[in-house]
PDB file of C-alpha atoms in Angstrom:
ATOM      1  CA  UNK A   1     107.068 133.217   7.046  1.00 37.00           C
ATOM      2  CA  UNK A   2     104.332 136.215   7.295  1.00 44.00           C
ATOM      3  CA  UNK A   3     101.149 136.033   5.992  1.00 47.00           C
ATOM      4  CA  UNK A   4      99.481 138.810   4.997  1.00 50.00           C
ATOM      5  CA  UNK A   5      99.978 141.887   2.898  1.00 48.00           C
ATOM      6  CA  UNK A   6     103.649 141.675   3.632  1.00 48.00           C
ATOM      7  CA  UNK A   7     104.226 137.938   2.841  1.00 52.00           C
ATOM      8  CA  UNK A   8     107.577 136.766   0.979  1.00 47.00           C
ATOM      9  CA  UNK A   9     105.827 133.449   0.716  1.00 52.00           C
ATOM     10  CA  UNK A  10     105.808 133.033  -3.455  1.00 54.00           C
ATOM     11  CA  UNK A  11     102.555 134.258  -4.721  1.00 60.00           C
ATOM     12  CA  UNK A  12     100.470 131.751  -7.238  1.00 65.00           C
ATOM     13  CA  UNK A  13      98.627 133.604  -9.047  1.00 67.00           C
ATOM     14  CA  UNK A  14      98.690 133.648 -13.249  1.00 78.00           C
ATOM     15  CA  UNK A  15     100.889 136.379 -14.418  1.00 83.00           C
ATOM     16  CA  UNK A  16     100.267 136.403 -17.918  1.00 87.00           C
ATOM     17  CA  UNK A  17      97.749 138.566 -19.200  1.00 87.00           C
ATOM     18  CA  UNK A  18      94.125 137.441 -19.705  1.00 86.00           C
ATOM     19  CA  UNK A  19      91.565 140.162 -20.910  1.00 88.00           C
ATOM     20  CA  UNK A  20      88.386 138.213 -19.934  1.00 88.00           C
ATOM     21  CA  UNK A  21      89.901 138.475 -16.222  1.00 88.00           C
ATOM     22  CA  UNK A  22      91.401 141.440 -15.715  1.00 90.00           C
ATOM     23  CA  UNK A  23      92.588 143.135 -12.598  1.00 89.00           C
ATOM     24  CA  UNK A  24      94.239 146.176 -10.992  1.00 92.00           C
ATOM     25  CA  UNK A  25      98.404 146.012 -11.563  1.00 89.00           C
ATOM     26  CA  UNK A  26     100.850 146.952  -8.489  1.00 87.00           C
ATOM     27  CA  UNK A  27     103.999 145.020  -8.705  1.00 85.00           C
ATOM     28  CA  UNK A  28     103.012 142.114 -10.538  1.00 88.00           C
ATOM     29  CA  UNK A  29     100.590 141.226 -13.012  1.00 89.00           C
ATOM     30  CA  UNK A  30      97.343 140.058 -11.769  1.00 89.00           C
ATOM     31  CA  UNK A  31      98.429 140.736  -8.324  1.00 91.00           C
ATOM     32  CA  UNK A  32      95.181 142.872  -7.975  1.00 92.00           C
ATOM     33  CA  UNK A  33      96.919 145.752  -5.740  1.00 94.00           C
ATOM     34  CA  UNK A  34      94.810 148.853  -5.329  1.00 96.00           C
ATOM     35  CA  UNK A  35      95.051 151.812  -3.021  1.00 96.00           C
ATOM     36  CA  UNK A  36      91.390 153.235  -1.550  1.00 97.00           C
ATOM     37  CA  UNK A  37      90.650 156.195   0.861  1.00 98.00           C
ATOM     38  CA  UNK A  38      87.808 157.003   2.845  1.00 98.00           C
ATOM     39  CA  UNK A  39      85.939 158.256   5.803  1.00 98.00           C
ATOM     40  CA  UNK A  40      84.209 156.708   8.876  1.00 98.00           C
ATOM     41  CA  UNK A  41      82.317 158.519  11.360  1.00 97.00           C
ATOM     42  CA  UNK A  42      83.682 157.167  14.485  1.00 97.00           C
ATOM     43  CA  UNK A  43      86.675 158.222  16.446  1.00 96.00           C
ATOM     44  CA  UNK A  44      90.228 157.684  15.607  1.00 97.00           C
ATOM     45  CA  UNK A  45      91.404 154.699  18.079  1.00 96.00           C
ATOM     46  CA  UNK A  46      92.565 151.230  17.421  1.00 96.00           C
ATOM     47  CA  UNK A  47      88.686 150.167  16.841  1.00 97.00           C
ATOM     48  CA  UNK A  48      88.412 152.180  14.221  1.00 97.00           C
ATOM     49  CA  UNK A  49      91.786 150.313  12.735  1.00 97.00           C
ATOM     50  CA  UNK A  50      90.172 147.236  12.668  1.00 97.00           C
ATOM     51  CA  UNK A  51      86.526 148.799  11.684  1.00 98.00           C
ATOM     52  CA  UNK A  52      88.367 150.015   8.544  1.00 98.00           C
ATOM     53  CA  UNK A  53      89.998 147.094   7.562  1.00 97.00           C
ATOM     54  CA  UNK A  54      86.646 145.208   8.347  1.00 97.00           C
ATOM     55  CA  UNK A  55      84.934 146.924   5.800  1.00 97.00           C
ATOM     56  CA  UNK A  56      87.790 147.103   3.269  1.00 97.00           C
ATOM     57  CA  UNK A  57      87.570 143.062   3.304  1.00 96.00           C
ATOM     58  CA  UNK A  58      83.545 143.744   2.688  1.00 95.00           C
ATOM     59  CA  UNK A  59      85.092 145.669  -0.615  1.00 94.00           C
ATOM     60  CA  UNK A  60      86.156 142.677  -1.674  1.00 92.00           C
ATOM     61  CA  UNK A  61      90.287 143.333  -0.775  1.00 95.00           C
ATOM     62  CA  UNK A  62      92.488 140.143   0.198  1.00 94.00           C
ATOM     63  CA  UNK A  63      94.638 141.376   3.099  1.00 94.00           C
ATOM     64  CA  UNK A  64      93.598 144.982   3.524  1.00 96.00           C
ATOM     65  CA  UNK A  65      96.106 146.786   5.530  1.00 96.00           C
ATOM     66  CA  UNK A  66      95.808 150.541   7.025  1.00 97.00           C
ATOM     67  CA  UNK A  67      98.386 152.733   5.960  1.00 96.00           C
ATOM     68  CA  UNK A  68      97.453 155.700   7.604  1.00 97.00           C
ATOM     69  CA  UNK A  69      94.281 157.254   9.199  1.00 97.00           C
ATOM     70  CA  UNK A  70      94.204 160.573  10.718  1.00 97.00           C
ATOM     71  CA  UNK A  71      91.249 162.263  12.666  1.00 96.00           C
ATOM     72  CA  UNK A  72      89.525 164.846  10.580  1.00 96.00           C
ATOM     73  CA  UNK A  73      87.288 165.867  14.105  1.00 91.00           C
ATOM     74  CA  UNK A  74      86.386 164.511  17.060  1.00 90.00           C
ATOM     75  CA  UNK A  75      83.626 162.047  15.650  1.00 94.00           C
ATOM     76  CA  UNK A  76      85.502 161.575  11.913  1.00 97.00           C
ATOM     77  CA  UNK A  77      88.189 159.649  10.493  1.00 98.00           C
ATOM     78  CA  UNK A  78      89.953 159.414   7.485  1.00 98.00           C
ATOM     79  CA  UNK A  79      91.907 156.361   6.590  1.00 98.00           C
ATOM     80  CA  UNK A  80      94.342 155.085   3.435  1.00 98.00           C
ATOM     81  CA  UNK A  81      94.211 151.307   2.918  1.00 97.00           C
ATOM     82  CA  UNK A  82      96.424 149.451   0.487  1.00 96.00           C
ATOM     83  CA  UNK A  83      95.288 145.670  -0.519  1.00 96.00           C
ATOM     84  CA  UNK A  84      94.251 143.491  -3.242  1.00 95.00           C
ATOM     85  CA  UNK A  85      91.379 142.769  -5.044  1.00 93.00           C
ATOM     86  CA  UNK A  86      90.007 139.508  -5.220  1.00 90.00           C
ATOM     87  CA  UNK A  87      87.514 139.844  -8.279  1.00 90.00           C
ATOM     88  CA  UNK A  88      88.406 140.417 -11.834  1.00 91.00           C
ATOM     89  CA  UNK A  89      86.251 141.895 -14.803  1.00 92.00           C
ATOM     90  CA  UNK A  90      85.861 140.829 -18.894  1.00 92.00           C
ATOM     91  CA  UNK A  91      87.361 143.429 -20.713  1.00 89.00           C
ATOM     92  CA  UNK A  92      86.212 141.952 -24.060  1.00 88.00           C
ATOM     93  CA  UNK A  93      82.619 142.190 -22.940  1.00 87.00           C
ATOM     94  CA  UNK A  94      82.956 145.687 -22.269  1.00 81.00           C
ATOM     95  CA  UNK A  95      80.763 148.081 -24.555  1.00 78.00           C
ATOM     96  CA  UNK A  96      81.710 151.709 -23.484  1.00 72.00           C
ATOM     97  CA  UNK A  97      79.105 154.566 -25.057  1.00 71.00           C
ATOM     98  CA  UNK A  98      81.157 157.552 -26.174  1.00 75.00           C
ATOM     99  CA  UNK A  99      80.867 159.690 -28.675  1.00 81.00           C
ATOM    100  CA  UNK A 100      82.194 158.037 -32.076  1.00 77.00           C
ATOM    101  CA  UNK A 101      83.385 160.870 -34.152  1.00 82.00           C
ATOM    102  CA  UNK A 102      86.948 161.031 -36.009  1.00 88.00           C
ATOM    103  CA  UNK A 103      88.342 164.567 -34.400  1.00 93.00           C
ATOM    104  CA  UNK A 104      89.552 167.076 -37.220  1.00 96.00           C
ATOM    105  CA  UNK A 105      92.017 169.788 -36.872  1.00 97.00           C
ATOM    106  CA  UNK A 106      91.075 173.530 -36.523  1.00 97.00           C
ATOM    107  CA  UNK A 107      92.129 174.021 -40.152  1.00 97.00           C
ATOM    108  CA  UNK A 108      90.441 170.735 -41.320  1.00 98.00           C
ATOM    109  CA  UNK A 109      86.952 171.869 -39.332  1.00 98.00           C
ATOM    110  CA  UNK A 110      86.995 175.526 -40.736  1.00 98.00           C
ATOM    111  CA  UNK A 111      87.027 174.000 -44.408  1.00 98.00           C
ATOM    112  CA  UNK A 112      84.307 171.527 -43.783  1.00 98.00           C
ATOM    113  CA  UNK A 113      82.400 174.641 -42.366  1.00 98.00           C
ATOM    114  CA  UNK A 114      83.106 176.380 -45.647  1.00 98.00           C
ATOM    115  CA  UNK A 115      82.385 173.540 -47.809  1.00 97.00           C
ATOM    116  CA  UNK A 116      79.239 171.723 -46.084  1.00 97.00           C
ATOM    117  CA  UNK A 117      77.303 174.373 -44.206  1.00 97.00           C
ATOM    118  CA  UNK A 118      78.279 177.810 -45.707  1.00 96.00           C
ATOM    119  CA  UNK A 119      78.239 180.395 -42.765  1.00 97.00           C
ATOM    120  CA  UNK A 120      79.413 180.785 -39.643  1.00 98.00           C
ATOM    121  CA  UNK A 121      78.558 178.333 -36.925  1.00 98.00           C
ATOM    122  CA  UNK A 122      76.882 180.528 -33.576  1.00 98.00           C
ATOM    123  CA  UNK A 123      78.294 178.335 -30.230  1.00 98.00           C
ATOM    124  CA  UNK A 124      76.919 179.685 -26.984  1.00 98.00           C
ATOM    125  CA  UNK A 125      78.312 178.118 -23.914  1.00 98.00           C
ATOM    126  CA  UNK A 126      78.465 178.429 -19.974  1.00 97.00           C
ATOM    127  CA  UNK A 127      78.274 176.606 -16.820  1.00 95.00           C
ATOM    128  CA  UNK A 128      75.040 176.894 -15.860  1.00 95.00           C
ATOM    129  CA  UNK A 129      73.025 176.304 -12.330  1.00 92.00           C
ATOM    130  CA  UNK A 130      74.615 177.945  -9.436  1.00 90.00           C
ATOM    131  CA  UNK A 131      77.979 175.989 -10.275  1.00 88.00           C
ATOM    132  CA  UNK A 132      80.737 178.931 -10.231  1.00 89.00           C
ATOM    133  CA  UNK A 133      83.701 176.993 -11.856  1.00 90.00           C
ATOM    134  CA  UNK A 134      85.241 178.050 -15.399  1.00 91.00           C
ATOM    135  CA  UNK A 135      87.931 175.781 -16.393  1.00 90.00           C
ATOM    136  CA  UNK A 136      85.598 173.438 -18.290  1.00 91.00           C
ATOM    137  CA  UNK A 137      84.222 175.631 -20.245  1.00 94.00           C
ATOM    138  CA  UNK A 138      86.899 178.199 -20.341  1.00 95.00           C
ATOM    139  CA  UNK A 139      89.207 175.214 -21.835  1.00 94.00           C
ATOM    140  CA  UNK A 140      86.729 174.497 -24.590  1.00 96.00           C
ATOM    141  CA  UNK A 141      85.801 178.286 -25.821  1.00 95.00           C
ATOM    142  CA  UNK A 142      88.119 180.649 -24.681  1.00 95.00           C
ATOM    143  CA  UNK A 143      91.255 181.499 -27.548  1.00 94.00           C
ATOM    144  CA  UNK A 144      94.029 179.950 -25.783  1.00 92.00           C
ATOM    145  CA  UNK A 145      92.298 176.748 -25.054  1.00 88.00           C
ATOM    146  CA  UNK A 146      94.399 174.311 -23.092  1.00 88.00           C
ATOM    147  CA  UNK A 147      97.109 172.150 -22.950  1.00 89.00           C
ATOM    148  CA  UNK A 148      97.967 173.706 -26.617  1.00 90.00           C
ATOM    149  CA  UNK A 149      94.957 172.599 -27.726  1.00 94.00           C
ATOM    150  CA  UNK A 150      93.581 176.160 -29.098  1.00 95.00           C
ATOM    151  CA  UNK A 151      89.473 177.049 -28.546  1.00 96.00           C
ATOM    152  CA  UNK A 152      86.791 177.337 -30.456  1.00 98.00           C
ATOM    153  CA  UNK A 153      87.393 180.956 -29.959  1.00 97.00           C
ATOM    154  CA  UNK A 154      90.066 180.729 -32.423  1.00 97.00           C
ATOM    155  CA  UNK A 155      87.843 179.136 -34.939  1.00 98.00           C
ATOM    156  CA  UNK A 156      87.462 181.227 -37.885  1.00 98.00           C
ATOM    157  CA  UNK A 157      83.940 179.519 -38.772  1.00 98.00           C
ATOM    158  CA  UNK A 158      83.154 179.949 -35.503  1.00 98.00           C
ATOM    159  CA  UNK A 159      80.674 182.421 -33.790  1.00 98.00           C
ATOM    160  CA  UNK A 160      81.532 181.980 -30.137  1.00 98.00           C
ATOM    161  CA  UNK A 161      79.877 183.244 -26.913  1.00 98.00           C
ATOM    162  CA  UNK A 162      81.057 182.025 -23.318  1.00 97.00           C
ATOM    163  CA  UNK A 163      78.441 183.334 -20.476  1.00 97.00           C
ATOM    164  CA  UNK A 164      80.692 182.287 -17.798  1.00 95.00           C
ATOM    165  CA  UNK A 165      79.649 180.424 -15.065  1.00 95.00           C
ATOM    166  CA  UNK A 166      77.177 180.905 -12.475  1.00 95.00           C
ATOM    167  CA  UNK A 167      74.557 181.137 -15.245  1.00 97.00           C
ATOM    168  CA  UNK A 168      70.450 180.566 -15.111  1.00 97.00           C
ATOM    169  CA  UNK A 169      69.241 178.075 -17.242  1.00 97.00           C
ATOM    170  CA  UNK A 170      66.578 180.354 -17.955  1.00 98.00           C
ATOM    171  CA  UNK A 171      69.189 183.346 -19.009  1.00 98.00           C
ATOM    172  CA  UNK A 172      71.060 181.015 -20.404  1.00 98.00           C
ATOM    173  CA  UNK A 173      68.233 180.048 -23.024  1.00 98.00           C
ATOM    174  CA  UNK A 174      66.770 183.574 -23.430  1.00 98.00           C
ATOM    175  CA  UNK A 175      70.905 184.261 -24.847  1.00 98.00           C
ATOM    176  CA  UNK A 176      70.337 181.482 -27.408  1.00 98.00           C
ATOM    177  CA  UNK A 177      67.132 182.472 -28.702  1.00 98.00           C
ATOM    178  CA  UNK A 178      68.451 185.702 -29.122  1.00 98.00           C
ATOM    179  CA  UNK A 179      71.862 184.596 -30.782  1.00 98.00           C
ATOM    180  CA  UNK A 180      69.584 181.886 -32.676  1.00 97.00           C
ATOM    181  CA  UNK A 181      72.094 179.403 -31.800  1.00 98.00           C
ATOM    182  CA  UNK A 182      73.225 176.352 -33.221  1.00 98.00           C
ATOM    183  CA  UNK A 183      75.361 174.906 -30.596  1.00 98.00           C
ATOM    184  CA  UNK A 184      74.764 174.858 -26.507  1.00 98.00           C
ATOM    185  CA  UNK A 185      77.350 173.916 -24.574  1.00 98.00           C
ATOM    186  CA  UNK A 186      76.786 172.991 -20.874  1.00 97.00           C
ATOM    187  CA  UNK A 187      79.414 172.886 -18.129  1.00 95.00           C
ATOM    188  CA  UNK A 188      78.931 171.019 -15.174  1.00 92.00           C
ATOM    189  CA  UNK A 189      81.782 170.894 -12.921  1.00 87.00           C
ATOM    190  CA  UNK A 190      80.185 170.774  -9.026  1.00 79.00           C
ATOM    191  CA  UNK A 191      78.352 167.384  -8.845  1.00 80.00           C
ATOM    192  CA  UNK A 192      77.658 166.847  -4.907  1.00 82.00           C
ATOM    193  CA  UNK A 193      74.155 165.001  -4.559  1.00 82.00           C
ATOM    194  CA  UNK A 194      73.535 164.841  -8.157  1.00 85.00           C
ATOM    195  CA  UNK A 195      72.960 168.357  -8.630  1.00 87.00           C
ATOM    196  CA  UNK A 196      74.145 168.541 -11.975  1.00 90.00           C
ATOM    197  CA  UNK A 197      71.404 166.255 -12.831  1.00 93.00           C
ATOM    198  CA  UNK A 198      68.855 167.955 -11.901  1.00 93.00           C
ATOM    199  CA  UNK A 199      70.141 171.309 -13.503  1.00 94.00           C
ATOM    200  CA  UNK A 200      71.210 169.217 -16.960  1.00 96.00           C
ATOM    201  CA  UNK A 201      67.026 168.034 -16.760  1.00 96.00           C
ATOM    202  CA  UNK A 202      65.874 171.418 -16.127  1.00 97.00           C
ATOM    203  CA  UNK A 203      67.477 172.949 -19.052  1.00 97.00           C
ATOM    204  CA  UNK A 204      66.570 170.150 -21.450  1.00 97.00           C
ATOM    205  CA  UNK A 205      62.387 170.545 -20.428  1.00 97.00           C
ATOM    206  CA  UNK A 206      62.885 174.518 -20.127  1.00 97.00           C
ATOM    207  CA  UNK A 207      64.715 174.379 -23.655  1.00 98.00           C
ATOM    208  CA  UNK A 208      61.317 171.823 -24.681  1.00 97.00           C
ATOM    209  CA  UNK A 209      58.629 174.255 -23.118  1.00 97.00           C
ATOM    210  CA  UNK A 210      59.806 177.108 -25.199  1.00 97.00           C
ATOM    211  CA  UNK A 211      59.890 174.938 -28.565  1.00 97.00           C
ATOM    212  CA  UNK A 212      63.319 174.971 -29.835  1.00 96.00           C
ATOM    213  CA  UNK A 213      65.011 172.020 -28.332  1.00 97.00           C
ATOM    214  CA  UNK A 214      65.269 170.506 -31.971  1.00 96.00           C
ATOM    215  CA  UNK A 215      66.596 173.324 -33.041  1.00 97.00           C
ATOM    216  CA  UNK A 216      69.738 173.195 -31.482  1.00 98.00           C
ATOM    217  CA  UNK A 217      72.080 170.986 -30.644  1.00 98.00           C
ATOM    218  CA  UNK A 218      73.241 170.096 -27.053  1.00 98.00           C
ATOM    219  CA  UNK A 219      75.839 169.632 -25.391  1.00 97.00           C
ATOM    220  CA  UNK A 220      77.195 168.693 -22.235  1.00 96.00           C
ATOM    221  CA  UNK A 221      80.869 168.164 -20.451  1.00 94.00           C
ATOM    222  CA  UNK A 222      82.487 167.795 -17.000  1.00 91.00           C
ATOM    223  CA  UNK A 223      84.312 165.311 -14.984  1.00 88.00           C
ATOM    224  CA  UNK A 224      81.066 163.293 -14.002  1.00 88.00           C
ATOM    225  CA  UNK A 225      79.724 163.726 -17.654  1.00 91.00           C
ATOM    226  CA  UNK A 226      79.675 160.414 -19.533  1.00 91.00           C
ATOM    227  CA  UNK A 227      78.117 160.260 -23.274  1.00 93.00           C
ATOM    228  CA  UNK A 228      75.561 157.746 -21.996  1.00 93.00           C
ATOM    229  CA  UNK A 229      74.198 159.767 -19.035  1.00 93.00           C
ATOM    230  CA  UNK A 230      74.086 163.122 -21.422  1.00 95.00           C
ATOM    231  CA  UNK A 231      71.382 160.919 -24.249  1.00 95.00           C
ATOM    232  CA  UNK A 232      69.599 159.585 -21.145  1.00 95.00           C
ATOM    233  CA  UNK A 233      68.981 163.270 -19.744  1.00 96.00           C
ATOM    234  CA  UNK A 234      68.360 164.557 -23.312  1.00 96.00           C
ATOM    235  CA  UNK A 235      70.964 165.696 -24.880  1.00 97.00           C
ATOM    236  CA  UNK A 236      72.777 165.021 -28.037  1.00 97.00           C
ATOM    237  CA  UNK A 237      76.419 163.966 -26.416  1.00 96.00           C
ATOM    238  CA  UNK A 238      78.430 164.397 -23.473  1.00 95.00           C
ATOM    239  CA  UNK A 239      82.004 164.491 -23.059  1.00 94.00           C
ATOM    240  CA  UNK A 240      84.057 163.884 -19.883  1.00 90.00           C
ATOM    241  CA  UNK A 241      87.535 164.411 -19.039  1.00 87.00           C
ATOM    242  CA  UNK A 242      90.609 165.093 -21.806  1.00 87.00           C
ATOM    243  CA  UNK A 243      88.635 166.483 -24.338  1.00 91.00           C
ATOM    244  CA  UNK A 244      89.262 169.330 -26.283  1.00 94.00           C
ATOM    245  CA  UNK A 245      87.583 171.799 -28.562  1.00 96.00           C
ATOM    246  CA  UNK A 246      88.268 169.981 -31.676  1.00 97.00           C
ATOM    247  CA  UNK A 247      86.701 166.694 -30.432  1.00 96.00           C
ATOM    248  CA  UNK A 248      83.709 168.876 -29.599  1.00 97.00           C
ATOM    249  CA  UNK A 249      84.146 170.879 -33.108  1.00 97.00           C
ATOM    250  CA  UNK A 250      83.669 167.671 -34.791  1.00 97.00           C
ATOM    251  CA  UNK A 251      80.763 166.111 -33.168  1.00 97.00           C
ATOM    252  CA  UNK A 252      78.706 169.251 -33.266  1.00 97.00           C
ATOM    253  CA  UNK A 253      79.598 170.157 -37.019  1.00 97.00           C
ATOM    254  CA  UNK A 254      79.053 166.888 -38.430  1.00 96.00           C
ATOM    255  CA  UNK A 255      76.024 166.509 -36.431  1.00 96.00           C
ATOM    256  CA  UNK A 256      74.482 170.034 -38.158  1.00 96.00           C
ATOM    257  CA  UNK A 257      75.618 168.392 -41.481  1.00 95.00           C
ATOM    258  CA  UNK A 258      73.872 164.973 -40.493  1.00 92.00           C
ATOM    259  CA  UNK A 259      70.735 166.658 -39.503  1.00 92.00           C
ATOM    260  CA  UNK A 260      70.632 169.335 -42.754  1.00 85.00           C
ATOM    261  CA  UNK A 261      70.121 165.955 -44.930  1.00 82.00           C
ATOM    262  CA  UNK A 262      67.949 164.468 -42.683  1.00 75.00           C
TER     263      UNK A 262
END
């Protein structure tokens, strides 16, 4: 019989379930199957085949096999490899940073507004640097929110300003000082080179240089955003991918509460 990717020789492995080694699931448990894409910058021909599936075995995938590869240019190609991979990881040793706040409901979050802090909270947000997308931000603020999730817009407690995108750190600050905001909330969609990096750290030591970075609290969101990078650059939280404006709501609310009896 075939070796390879292909084989119907039985396979060995374990298939019960082991959280200390888990891997990827295709067909089987533990089978390890994954699918990867990429691009090499060499010409589409049978060397680049076997270049591909050289370097897919460097990945650490057990018979990597190319699916398809197409030539994006002369000097570039693009190739789809399915195989599987050979290396496992502990779950149970796995200590993820997010942000640890029970989520409330718009209702629930209005009340404990009401109740704990007495006035309307003042949210300015945007997606600063020269980064021109919305949705992030958009889905967070704006009334209609997203995925029926309704935003802070819609908060009656709420005192909400969205800049937009395509917004200067530096306007973007001279707004809150004006609004004397409580919350900043940061956008960052376009991540190429690490760009939002550097425009997260600008804000936080432009926000420090006029005085008032403990006066507010800040925070930041997009697809690359993880809690743990947003503390490291400065900021009070970040929040990544299906979130919406209640988990936000939460955090920051409880936060101003925290930080009223500190």
């Amino acid at each position: 019989m075939g070796g390879g990717l292909y084989s119907i020789e039985s396979k060995d492995f374990d298939k019960t379930l082991d959280l200390t080694k888990v891997k990827p699931y295709g067909d089987t448990m533990n089978d390890g199957k994954v699918q990867i894409s990429f691009t090499l910058p060499i010409k589409d021909n049978a060397k680049a085949t076997e270049a591909a599936i050289q370097l897919a075995k460097k990945m650490g995938l057990k018979d990597p096999s190319v699916v398809y590869q197409e030539q994006l240019h002369e000097s570039f190609t693009f190739f789809i490899i399915y195989g599987s991979v050979i290396h496992s990881i502990d779950y149970t040793m796995i200590k993820a940073d997010i942000v640890d706040t029970e989520s409330m409901t718009m209702n629930e979050i209005n009340d404990y507004i009401k109740k704990n802090i007495k006035r309307k909270v003042i949210v300015l947000g945007a997606t600063t640097g020269t980064d021109a997308h919305t949705v992030g931000i958009d889905a967070i603020m704006n009334m209609k929110g997203f995925a029926g999730h309704y935003g802070l817009e819609r908060y009656e407690m709420l005192k909400v300003y969205n800049m937009g995108s395509q917004v200067s750190n530096e306007d973007f600050i001279k707004k809150a000082i004006e609004l004397q905001a409580d919350i900043l909330l940061v956008s960052q969609t376009v991540t190429q080179k690490k760009i939002h990096v550097l425009n997260l750290t600008n804000l936080v030591e432009l926000l420090e240089a006029e005085g008032i970075r403990d006066d507010v609290i800040l925070i930041c969101g997009g697809p690359r955003i993880s809690n743990e990078l947003a503390k490291e650059l400065g900021y009070d939280a970040g929040f990544g991918p299906r979130i919406y404006a209640e988990n936000v709501a939460s955090f920051f609310i409880k936060e101003m509460v925290k930080r009223k009896k500190d």
